[in-house]
Coordinates of C-alpha atoms in Angstrom, one line a residue:
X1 CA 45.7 16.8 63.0
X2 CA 47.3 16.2 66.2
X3 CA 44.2 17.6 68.4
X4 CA 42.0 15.5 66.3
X5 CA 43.2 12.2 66.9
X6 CA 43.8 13.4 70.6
X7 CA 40.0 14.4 71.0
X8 CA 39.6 10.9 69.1
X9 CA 41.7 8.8 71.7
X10 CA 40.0 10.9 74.4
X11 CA 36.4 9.4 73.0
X12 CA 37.8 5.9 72.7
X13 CA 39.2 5.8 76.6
X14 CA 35.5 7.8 77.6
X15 CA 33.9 4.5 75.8
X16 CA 36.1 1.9 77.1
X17 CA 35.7 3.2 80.7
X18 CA 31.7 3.6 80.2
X19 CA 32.0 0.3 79.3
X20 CA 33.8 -1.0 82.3
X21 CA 30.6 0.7 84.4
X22 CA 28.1 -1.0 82.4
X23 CA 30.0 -4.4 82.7
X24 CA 30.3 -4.3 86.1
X25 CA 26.7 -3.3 86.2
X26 CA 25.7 -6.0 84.2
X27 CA 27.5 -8.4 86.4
X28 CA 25.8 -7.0 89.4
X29 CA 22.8 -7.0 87.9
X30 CA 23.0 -10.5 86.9
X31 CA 23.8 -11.7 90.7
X32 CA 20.7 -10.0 91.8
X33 CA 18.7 -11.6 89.3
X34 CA 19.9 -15.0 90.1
X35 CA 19.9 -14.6 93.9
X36 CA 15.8 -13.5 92.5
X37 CA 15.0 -16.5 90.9
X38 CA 16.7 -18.9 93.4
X39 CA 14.2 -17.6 95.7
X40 CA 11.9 -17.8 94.1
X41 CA 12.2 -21.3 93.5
X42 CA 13.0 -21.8 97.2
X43 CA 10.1 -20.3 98.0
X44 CA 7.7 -22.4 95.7
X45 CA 9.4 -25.8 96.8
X46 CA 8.3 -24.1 100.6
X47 CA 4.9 -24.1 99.1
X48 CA 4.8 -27.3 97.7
X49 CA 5.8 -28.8 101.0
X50 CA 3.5 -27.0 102.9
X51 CA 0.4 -27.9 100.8
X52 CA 1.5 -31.1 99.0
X53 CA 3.5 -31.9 96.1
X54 CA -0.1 -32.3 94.4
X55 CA -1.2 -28.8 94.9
X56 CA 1.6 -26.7 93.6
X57 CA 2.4 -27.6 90.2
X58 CA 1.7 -28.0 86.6
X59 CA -1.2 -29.9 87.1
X60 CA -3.0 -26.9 88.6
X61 CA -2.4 -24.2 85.8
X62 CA -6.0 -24.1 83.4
X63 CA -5.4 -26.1 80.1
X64 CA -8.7 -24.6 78.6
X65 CA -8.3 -20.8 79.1
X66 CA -5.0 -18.9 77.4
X67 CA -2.7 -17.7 79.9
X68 CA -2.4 -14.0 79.9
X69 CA 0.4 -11.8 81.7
X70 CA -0.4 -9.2 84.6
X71 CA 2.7 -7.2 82.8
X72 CA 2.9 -5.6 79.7
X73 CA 6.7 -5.3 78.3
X74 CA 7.2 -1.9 76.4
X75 CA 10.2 -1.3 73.3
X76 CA 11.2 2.5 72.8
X77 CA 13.4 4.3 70.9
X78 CA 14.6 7.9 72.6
X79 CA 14.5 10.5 70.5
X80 CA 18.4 12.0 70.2
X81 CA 19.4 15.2 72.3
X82 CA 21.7 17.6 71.0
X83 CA 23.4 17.3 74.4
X84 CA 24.8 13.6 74.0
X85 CA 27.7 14.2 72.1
X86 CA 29.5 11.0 73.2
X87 CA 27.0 8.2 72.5
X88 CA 24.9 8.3 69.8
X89 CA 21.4 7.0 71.4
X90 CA 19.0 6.8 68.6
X91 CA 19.4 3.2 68.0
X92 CA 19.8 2.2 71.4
X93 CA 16.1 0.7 72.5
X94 CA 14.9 0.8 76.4
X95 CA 12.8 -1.8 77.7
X96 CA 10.1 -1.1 80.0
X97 CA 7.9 -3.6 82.2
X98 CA 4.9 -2.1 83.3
X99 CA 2.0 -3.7 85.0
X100 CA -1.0 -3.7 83.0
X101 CA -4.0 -1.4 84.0
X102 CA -6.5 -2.1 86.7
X103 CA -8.8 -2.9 84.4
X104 CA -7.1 -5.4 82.3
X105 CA -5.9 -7.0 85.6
X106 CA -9.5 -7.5 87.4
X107 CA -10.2 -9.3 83.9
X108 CA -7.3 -11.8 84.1
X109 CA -7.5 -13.8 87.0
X110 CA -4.3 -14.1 89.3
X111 CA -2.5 -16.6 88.9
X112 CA -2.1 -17.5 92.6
X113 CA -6.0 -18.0 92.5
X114 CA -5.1 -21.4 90.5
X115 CA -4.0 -22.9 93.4
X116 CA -6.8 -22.4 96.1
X117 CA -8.2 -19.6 98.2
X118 CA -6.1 -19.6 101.2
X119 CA -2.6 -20.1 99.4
X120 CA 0.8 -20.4 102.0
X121 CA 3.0 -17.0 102.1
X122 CA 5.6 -18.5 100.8
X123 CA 3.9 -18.9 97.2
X124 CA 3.0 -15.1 97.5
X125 CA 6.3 -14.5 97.8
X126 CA 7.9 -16.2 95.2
X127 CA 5.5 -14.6 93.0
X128 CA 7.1 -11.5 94.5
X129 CA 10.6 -12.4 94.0
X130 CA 9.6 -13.8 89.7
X131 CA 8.1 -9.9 89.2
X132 CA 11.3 -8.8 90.5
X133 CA 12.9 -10.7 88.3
X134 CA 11.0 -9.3 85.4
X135 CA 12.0 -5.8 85.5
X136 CA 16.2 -7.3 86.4
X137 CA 15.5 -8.7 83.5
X138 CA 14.2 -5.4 81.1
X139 CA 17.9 -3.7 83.0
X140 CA 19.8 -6.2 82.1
X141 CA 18.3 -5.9 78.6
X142 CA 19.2 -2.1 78.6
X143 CA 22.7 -2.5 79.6
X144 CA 23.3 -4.6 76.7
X145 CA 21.8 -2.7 74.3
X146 CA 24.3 0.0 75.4
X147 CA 26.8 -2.4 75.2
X148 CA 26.3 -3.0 71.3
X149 CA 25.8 0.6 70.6
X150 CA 29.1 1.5 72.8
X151 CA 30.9 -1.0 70.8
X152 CA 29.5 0.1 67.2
X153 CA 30.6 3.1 68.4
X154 CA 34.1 2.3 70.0
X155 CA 34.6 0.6 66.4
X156 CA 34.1 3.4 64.2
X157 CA 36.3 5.7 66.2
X158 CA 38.6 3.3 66.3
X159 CA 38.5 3.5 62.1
X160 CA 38.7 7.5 62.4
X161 CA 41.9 7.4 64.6
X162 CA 43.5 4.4 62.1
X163 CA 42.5 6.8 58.9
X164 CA 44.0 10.0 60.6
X165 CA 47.3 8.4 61.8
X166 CA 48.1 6.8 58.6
X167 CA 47.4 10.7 56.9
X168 CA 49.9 11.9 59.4
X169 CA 52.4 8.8 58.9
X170 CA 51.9 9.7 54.8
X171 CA 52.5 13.3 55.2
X172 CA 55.4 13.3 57.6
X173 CA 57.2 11.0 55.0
X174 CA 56.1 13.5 52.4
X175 CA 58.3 16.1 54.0
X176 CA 61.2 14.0 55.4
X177 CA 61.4 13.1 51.3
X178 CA 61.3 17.0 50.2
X179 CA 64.2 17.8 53.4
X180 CA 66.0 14.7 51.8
X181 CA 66.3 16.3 48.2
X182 CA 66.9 19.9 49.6

């Protein structure tokens, strides 16, 4: 009983320190995202001073054609390997961005096109720095899929370890009540 509630304890420190990593990941994660978009929207106000306040905006994007996305944002489930003993990863969904196929993309026009021929850098760049965002995003989704798998799992070992010391507790008392009587 002893070695099982060791090995048990053993699992629940392994999780809680995996979950410090991913946390701190997260949070790292996070900052680059932000630091992303805040570029990107530096780099569109750029653009919008360059060409005019009346050339960079809403007023610009197509109202009669549906907007379509150049990426394509894929859900899968792994299958489980006998080798992952300590997380159980069947449940636990990765997100993929991919960019669609050539094809698909020379049918949807770019949306830079919607705002002239010979748009300023800057605007290509925060296009640049949105994408990027995209797939901080699809990691940052990841992570806290692990997170809620970690925990569901942290949880139920947590249960195990409860169940087997109060068996121990119950047993021990058992036989300090049969030494009492002898």
């Amino acid at each position: 009983m002893k070695e099982n509630v060791t090995e048990i304890c053993e699992k629940l420190d392994n999780l809680l320190l995996h979950t410090l990593d991913l946390m701190e990941e997260k949070v790292v994660t996070t900052i680059q995202l932000e630091n992303h978009l805040r570029d990107g929207h530096l780099e569109l106000a750029k653009a919008r001073y360059i060409q005019g306040k009346e050339t960079v905006g809403m007023l610009r994007v197509p109202q009669d054609t549906p907007i379509t996305s150049l990426f394509d944002l894929e859900t899968s489930y792994p299958e489980h390997n006998e080798d992952e003993t300590e997380l159980n990863t069947s449940s636990l969904p990765r997100f993929s961005i991919n960019l669609k196929d050539k094809e698909e993309i020379n049918k949807i026009q770019d949306p830079l096109k919607w705002f002239g021929v010979l748009v300023p850098q800057s605007l290509k760049t925060a296009q640049k720095r949105f994408q990027e965002s995209l797939y901080l995003s699809a990691r940052i989704s990841d992570i806290g899929a692990e997170l809620n798998v970690i925990s569901k799992d942290f949880e139920a070992s947590k249960e195990v370890k409860n169940q087997l010391v109060r068996n121990s507790e119950g047993e021990s008392d058992r036989i300090a009540k049969l030494q009492g009587e002898n």
